[in-house]
Coordinates of C-alpha atoms in Angstrom, one line a residue:
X1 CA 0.0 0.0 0.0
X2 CA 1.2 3.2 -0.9
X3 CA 1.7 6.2 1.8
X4 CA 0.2 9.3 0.9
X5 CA 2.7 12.6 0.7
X6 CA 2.6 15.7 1.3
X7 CA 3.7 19.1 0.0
X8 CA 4.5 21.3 2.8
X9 CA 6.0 24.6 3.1
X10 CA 8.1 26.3 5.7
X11 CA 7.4 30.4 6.3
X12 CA 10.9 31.8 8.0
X13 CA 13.0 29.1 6.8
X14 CA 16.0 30.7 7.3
X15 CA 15.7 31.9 10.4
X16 CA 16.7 29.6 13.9
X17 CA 13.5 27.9 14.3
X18 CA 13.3 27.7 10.4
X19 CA 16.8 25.7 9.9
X20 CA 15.6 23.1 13.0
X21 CA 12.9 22.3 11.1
X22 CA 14.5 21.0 7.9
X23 CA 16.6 19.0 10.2
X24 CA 13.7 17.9 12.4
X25 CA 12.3 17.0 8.9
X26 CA 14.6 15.1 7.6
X27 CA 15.7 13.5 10.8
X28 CA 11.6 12.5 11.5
X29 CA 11.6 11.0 7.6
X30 CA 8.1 13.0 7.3
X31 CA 6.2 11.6 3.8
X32 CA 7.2 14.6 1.8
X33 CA 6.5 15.3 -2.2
X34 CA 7.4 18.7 -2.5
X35 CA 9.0 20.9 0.3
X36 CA 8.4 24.8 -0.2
X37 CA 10.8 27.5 1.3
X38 CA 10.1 31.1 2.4
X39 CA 11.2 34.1 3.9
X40 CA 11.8 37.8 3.4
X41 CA 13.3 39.4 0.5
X42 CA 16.6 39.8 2.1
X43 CA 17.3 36.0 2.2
X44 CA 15.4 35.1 -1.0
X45 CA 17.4 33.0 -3.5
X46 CA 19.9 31.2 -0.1
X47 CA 20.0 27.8 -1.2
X48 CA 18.7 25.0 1.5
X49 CA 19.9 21.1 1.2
X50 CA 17.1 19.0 2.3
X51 CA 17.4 15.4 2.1
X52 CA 20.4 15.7 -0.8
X53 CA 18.3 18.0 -2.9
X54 CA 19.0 21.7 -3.5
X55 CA 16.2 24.0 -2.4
X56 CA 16.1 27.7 -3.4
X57 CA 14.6 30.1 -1.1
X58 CA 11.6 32.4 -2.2
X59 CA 10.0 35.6 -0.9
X60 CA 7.0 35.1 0.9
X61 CA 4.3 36.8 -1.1
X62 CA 0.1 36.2 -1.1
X63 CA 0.4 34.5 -3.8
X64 CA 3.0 31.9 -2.7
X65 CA 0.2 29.6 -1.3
X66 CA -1.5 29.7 -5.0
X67 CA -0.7 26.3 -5.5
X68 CA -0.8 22.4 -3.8
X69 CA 0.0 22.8 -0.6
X70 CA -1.3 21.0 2.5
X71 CA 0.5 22.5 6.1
X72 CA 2.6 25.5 6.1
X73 CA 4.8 25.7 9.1
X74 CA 5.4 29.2 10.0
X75 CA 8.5 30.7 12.4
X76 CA 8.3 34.3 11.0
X77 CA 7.1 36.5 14.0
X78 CA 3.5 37.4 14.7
X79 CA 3.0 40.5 12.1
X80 CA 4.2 38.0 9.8
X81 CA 1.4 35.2 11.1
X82 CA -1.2 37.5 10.9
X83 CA -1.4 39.2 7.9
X84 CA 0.0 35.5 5.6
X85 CA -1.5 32.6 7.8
X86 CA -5.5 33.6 7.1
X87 CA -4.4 33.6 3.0
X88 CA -2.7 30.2 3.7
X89 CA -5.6 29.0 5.1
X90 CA -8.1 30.7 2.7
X91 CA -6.7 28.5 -0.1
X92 CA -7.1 25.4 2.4
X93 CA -3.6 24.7 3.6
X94 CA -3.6 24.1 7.0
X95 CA -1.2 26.4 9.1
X96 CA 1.1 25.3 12.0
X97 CA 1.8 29.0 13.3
X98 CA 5.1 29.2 16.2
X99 CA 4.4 32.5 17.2
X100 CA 2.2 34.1 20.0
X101 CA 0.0 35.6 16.9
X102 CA -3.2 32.8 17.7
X103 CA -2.4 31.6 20.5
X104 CA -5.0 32.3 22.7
X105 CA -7.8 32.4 20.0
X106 CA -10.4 30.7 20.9
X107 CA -11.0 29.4 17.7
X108 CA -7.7 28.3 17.2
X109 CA -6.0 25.1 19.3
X110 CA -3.3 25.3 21.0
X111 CA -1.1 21.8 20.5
X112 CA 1.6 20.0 22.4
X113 CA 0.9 16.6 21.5
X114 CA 1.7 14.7 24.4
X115 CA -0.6 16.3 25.8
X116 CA -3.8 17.5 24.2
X117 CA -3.8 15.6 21.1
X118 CA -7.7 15.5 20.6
X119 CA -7.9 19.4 20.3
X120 CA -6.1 18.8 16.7
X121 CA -9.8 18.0 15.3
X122 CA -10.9 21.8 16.5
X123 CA -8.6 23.6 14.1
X124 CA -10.0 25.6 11.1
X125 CA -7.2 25.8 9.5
X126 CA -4.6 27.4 11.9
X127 CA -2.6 25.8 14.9
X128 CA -0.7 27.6 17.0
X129 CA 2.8 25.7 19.0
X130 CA 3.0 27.2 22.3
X131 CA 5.5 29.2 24.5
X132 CA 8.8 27.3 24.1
X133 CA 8.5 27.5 28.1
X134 CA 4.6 26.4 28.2
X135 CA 5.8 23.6 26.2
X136 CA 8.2 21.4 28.4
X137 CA 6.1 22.9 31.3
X138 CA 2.7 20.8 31.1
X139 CA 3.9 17.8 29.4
X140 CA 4.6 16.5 33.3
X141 CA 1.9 18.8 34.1
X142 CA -0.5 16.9 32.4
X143 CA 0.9 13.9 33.8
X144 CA 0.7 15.4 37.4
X145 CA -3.1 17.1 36.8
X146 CA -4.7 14.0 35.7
X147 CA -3.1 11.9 38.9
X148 CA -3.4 14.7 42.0
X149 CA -5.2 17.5 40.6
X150 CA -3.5 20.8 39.8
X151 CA -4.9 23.4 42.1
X152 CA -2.0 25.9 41.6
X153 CA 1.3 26.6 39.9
X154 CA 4.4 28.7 40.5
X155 CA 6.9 29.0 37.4
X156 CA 10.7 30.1 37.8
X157 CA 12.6 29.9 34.6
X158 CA 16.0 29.8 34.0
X159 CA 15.7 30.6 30.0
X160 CA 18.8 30.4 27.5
X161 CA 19.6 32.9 25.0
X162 CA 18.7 30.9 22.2
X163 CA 15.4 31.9 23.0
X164 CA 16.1 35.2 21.7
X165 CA 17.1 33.8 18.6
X166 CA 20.4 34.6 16.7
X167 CA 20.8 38.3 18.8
X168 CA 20.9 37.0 21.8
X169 CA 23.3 34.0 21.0
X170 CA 25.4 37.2 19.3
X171 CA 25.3 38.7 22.4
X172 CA 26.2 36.0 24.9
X173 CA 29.2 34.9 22.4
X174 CA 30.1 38.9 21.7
X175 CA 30.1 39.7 26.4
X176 CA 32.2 36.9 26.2
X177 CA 34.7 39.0 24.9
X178 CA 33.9 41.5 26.7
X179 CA 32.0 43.4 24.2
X180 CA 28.6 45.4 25.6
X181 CA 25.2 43.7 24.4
X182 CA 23.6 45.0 21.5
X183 CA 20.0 42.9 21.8
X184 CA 19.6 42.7 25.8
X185 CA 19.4 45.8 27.9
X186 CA 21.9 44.7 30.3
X187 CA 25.2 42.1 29.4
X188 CA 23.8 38.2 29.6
X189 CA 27.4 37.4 31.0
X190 CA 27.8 36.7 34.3
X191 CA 24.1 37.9 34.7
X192 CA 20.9 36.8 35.2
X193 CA 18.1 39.2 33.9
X194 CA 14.3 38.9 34.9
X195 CA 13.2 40.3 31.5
X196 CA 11.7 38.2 29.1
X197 CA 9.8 40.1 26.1
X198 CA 8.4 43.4 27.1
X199 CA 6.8 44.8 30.6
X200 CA 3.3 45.5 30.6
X201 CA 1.1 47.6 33.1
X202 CA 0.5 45.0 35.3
X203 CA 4.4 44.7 36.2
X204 CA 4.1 40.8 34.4
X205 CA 6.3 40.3 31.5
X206 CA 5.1 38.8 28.2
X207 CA 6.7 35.7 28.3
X208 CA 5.4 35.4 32.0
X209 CA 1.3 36.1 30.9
X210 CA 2.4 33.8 27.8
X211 CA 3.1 31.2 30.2
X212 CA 0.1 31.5 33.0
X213 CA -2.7 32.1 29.6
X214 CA -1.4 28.7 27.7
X215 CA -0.8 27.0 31.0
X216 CA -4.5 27.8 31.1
X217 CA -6.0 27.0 27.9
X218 CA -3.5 23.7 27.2
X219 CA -4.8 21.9 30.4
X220 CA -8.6 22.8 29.8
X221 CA -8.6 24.9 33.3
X222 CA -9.5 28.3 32.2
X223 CA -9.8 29.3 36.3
X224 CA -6.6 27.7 37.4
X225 CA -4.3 29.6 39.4
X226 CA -0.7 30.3 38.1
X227 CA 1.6 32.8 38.0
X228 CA 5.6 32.9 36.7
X229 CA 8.9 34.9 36.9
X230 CA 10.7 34.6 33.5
X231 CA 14.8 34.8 34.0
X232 CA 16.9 34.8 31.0
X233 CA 20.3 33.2 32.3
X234 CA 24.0 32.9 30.5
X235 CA 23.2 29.2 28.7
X236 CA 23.5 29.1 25.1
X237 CA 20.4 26.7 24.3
X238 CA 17.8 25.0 26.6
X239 CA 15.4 26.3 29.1
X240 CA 15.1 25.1 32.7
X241 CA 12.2 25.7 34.9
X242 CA 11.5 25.6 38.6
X243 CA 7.5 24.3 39.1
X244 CA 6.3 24.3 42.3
X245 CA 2.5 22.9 42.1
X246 CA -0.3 22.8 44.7
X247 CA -2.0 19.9 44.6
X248 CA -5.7 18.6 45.6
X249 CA -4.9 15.4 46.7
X250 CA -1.1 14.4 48.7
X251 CA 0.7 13.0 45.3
X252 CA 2.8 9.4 45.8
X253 CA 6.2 10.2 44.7
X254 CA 7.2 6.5 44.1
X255 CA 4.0 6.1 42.3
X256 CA 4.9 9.6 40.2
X257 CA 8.3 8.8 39.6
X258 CA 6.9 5.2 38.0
X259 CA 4.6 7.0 35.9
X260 CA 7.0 9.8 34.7
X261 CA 9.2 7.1 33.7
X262 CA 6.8 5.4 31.2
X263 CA 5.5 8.8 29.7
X264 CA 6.4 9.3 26.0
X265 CA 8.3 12.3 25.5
X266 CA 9.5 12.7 29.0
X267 CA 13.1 11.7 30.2
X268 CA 12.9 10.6 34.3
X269 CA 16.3 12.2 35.5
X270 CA 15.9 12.1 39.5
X271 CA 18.6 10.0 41.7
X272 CA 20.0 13.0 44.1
X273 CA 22.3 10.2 45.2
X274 CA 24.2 9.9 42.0
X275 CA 23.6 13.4 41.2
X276 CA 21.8 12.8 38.8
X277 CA 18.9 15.5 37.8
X278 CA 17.7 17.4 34.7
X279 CA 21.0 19.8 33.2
X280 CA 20.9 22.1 30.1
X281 CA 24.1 20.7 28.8
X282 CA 22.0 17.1 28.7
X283 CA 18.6 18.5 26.8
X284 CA 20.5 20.2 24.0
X285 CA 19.9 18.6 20.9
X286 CA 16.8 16.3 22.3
X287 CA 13.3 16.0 21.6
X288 CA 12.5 15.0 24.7
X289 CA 11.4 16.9 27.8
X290 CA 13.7 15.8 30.8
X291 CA 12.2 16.3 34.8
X292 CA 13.8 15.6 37.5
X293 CA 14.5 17.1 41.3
X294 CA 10.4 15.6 42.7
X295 CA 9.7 16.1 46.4
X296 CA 7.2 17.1 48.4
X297 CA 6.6 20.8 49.2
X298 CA 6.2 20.7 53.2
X299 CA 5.2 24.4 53.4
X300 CA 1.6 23.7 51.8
X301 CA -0.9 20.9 51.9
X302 CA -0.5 18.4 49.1
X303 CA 2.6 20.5 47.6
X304 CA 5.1 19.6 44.7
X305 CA 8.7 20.5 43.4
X306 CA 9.7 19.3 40.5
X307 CA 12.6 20.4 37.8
X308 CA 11.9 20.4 34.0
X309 CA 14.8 21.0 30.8
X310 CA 14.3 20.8 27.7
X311 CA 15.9 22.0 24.5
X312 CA 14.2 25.0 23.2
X313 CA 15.1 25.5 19.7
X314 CA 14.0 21.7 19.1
X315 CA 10.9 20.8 22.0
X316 CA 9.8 24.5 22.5
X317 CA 9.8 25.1 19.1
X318 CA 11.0 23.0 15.7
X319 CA 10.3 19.5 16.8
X320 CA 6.9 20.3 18.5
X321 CA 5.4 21.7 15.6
X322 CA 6.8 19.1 13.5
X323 CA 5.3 16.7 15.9
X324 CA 1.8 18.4 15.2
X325 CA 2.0 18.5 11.4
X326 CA 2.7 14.6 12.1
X327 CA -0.7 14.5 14.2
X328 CA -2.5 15.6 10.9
X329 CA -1.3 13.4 8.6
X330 CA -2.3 10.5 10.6

């Protein structure tokens, strides 16, 4: 029996997020007939291998979906999600958006597929892949919410500066040599700054309402309490998050730890005697989403502590939406 393929097309494909999904293509052996590449004038015409073939880069236009095309993934920034992913979608390609553009549309799902996989069916025609953060966050979330009950959660993240993209890798790399930051206010070296996107009014960054909204939405508890503190540290690629969850019933660590360890997409990384727990330098360059550091939380009833890494380029972004386009085809 033959397996049907697919003619996709990636918007931003020169970008970060854009290059880790070729190679989370290729790597994931997706059934592929024709692979279309896009971005902005300025890198129009850079040439792309993909699987041993030559690709040549084209401006995005509104009339670049005009033709066979099933799911666009996009990794171009929300202006750019906006105005192009309705005209993808108006000429029925279905559109796998990575920015914060739809997130919280209520019309639109919002997918990690480890998670809420059913939601996939609710799309009409656009699906947007969380916060990278939001991401590696409720995949043991989930896990955790449909054992205990999540009644509340606390998020402290310890974000890389490949989440900036290639400006804040420049300027990590550049204060290395002692050279003064040209994306981040303040020099990433030897510094940790609590400034993820831009404040608003409340006091609350963006990245920190991205990650209590999705939290949100993702686990189906529109009422649930959460809040965050978004840190961007001195590591060049994968995030690491301190979760601290209230719980409404006492959970069973032993029977946690057995459950974690079965869960696709999760990594079980907790044996404090051998040191062993969830690093950065470990998730870089995996798929999966790596917890570690579970105990009890004496200071509330029925409280957790748990540690999550994950690579954030790849997880929190490239191989996540790769994973949903995967989700559709089947």
């Amino acid at each position: 029996m033959s397996v049907r393929k697919y003619n996709l097309a990636i918007v931003g494909a020169t970008g970060m997020v854009g290059r880790m999904f070729l190679k989370v293509l290729e790597e994931r052996d997706l059934p592929i007939e024709n692979l279309y590449l896009f971005s902005s004038i300025r890198s129009a015409g850079t040439k792309v291998v993909f699987k041993g073939k030559e690709l040549i880069v084209e401006e995005l236009k509104e009339e670049s979906f005009d033709r066979e095309i099933d799911i666009a993934l996009f990794s171009a920034g929300g202006d750019i999600s906006k105005r192009y992913a309705p005209i993808a979608s108006s000429k029925g390609v279905i559109v796998i958006d990575n920015s914060s553009a739809w997130r919280m549309d209520s019309k639109v799902p919002l997918i990690v597929p480890e998670v809420n996989p059913e939601e996939i069916v609710k799309n009409t025609g656009i699906i947007a892949n969380p916060n990278c953060s939001t991401i590696q966050s409720v995949v043991p979330l989930k896990v955790i919410d449909n054992l205990y009950g999540i009644k509340r959660v606390i998020y402290s993240t310890y974000q890389a500066v490949s989440g900036s993209g290639v400006k804040g890798v420049r300027d990590l790399e550049e204060g290395l040599k002692g050279n003064r930051p040209t994306n981040y206010p303040h020099p990433i070296v030897n510094n940790c700054l609590p400034h993820i996107d831009s404040f608003l009014d409340n006091n609350y960054t963006k990245e920190e309402e991205k990650m209590i909204n999705e939290t949100r939405k993702i686990l189906g508890k529109p009422n649930l309490a959460v809040t965050a503190t978004c840190v961007r540290v001195p590591v060049m690629n994968a995030h690491s998050i301190s979760i601290n969850v209230e719980l409404e019933k006492s959970p069973d660590l032993d029977e946690l730890r057995e459950i974690l360890s079965k869960t696709k997409g999760i990594i079980l990384e907790d044996n404090v005697k051998e040191n062993r727990y969830p690093m950065a330098i470990n998730a870089d360059g995996k798929d999966e989403v790596f917890v570690g550091r579970l105990r009890k939380d004496f200071s509330v009833e029925n409280g957790l502590n748990l540690w999550v890494v994950a690579d954030n380029i790849r997880k929190g972004a490239a191989t996540n939406t790769v994973q949903i386009a995967e989700l559709l085809m089947q």
